[in-house]
Amino acid sequence: MTEAVVALDDKVDEGADATIRECLNLSTPRSFFLYAGAGSGKTRSLVEAVRYLRVRERQRLVFKAQRIAIITYTNAACDEISRRLEFDPLVDVSTIHAFAWRLIKGFNTDIREWVRRSVSGDIQKLDEQLSKSRGENKTTIARREERGRKQRRLDRLDDIRQFIYSPTGENRGRDSLNHSEVIQMAAAFLQDPPLRDVLVDLHPVLLIDESQDTNRHLMDALLAVQKSAPERFCLGLFGDTMQRIYNDGKERLEDAISADWARPAKRMNYRCPKRVVRLINQIRADVDDQVQQPLAAKIEGTVRLFVTGHRAEPTFELEESIAGLMAQASGDQAWCEGEAKRKTLILEHKMAARRMEFEGVFSPLYAAEHLRTGLLDGTLPGVKFFFESVMPIVDAGLKDDGFALVDAVRTRSPLLDLKLLASSETQLDLLENAGAAATSLTDLFKDRDPLLFDVVGELLRSALLDVPESIGAACTAGVTTDDPPETTDRNLLEVHAYRRVLGVKFSQMRRFANYAAGLSPFDTHQGVKGLEFPRVMVVISDGEAGGFMFSYEKLLGITEPTPRDIENENEGKDSSLSRTRRLLYVTCSRAEESLALVVYSSNPVGVRDWVVREGWFESKEVVLLDE
């Protein structure tokens, strides 16, 4: 079909939604994988499918005490889907960690034995490493400390009657489980009765949004559950493998599902202009045969590729001048009206941290792998402590806003705990102590930018706020600039990360808070999936990103892929090439009107020649800034 003919068929996706409704028949359920490319209205299809199901099957579900389950990736997405479904109690919407915990919660004997095997295995590995160590060094000391902590946990296991877990909390107590353990246990327990039967009996329908990013081990377990009870259990996967962002998602998910599954597809792109749709189709052309089409009424839109051989500067001065060129090319003067009028996407958070000057906060925490998810989605307790507790009090104090200060302290400080106030005969003294503590904290910021170490030290002294255990331990141990210890002990790595963080100025934490809250006009490839903006600028600079996970020089034909890259590509495994291509697809597909790509390259002419030869851009759409 020609593009002109295809573009007229704006109702091409109606068949996909009809197929999903047919699959959601509880008498004869059929599992399905819905391909839904960027801007295709995937979440709308999910919500409409659930609305249809709950109307048709409500009586049956209520009678059997069953509920529809939906898993999505973030708390924000949970809130949005729940809102669209009017917070119907017949529907459970949760993140993957909350869902996994809900499944295994209460299986305390099984949890205890799983933890016993896991910790015993860790101790055995540590013993082997310690037996090979040569002399006393930092690594040996760290491993010995880690072994001691694990042995203490093992010794206390039989004293724990009930395990606890919070999907967004610190999970610090001896009876607590960490995020990774909960996912691993859910995946393991689902392989066999009784948990497999519990899931099927409680949730005859389980729908997974962004299924390509669901933890691979848990996805394998859910696929096994579906295979064991296809006549009673409908597993519905919504997503697009080209939009897989996180490394723990299942590779080649589309090849793992059974031949008897339905495979509806949504071909429309409701978000992007026609030119951007053609570009993203071309970007994924070497990966699969999925082709999207734009709405007939969409504008043509504008795309440009700007290439320079200069190194990226710490500021965005070059990008500012490019915004002026985009205004001319697109006829849209909003490109020139400041950063707030456009969205600038950066390769990695680390690159954003360097450019926006909060690297001292970000990099140490990002280096601890188990902290990354919480750091990136804003749920890491240590970061939330500064964002949600410290900053409101400091801001109110610096503004001399007495009412706001009293409110900020009253709602956050243990010094004004309601139970303490109710039982105290000297409430006035408590109020004065809290006021004095708030004043002492605010005084740290008078005419200076204090270290985070000084701020935490003052809070520990005054007890104005409950300081998270890891941050308190870091403050006690003191600031360090040393590299992380060679250990897998999460507690040790976390405390060390905060020891490095505490050595930077408080203003870095504030800049990170603005970035994390989305107040910044800048964002990363990983952070914008599901979002859309009229004007999008993508900044590509491999050298500045400083990582090995992505390589645009390889993708754009400037650097030869490594033998390992080629081997992984041929075997369908993840590689720097596939990761980079996916992120470029996600990025470009955010644009609603116009798109600018800014490439810092060692070979600008080579980039131009490659993208024109591959059909990504026309020669007139590529601008060499150094000519």
mmCIF file of N, CA and C in Angstrom, residues 8 38 116 288 303 362 576:
data_model
loop_
_atom_site.group_PDB
_atom_site.id
_atom_site.type_symbol
_atom_site.label_atom_id
_atom_site.label_comp_id
_atom_site.label_asym_id
_atom_site.label_seq_id
_atom_site.Cartn_x
_atom_site.Cartn_y
_atom_site.Cartn_z
ATOM 1 N N LEU A 8 -4.998 7.344 5.197
ATOM 2 C CA LEU A 8 -6.415 7.654 5.244
ATOM 3 C C LEU A 8 -7.178 6.711 6.177
ATOM 4 N N ALA A 38 5.103 3.409 19.751
ATOM 5 C CA ALA A 38 5.077 4.714 20.410
ATOM 6 C C ALA A 38 3.857 5.514 19.982
ATOM 7 N N ARG A 116 17.308 -18.515 53.862
ATOM 8 C CA ARG A 116 18.377 -19.341 54.445
ATOM 9 C C ARG A 116 19.285 -19.895 53.343
ATOM 10 N N ASP A 288 12.719 -5.156 13.087
ATOM 11 C CA ASP A 288 11.512 -5.938 12.850
ATOM 12 C C ASP A 288 10.718 -5.303 11.717
ATOM 13 N N VAL A 303 11.977 17.751 10.952
ATOM 14 C CA VAL A 303 13.091 17.091 11.629
ATOM 15 C C VAL A 303 14.396 17.643 11.070
ATOM 16 N N PHE A 362 24.522 12.621 42.420
ATOM 17 C CA PHE A 362 23.983 11.541 41.595
ATOM 18 C C PHE A 362 24.944 10.360 41.437
ATOM 19 N N SER A 576 25.271 -2.999 22.912
ATOM 20 C CA SER A 576 25.264 -1.538 22.906
ATOM 21 C C SER A 576 24.529 -1.008 21.680
#
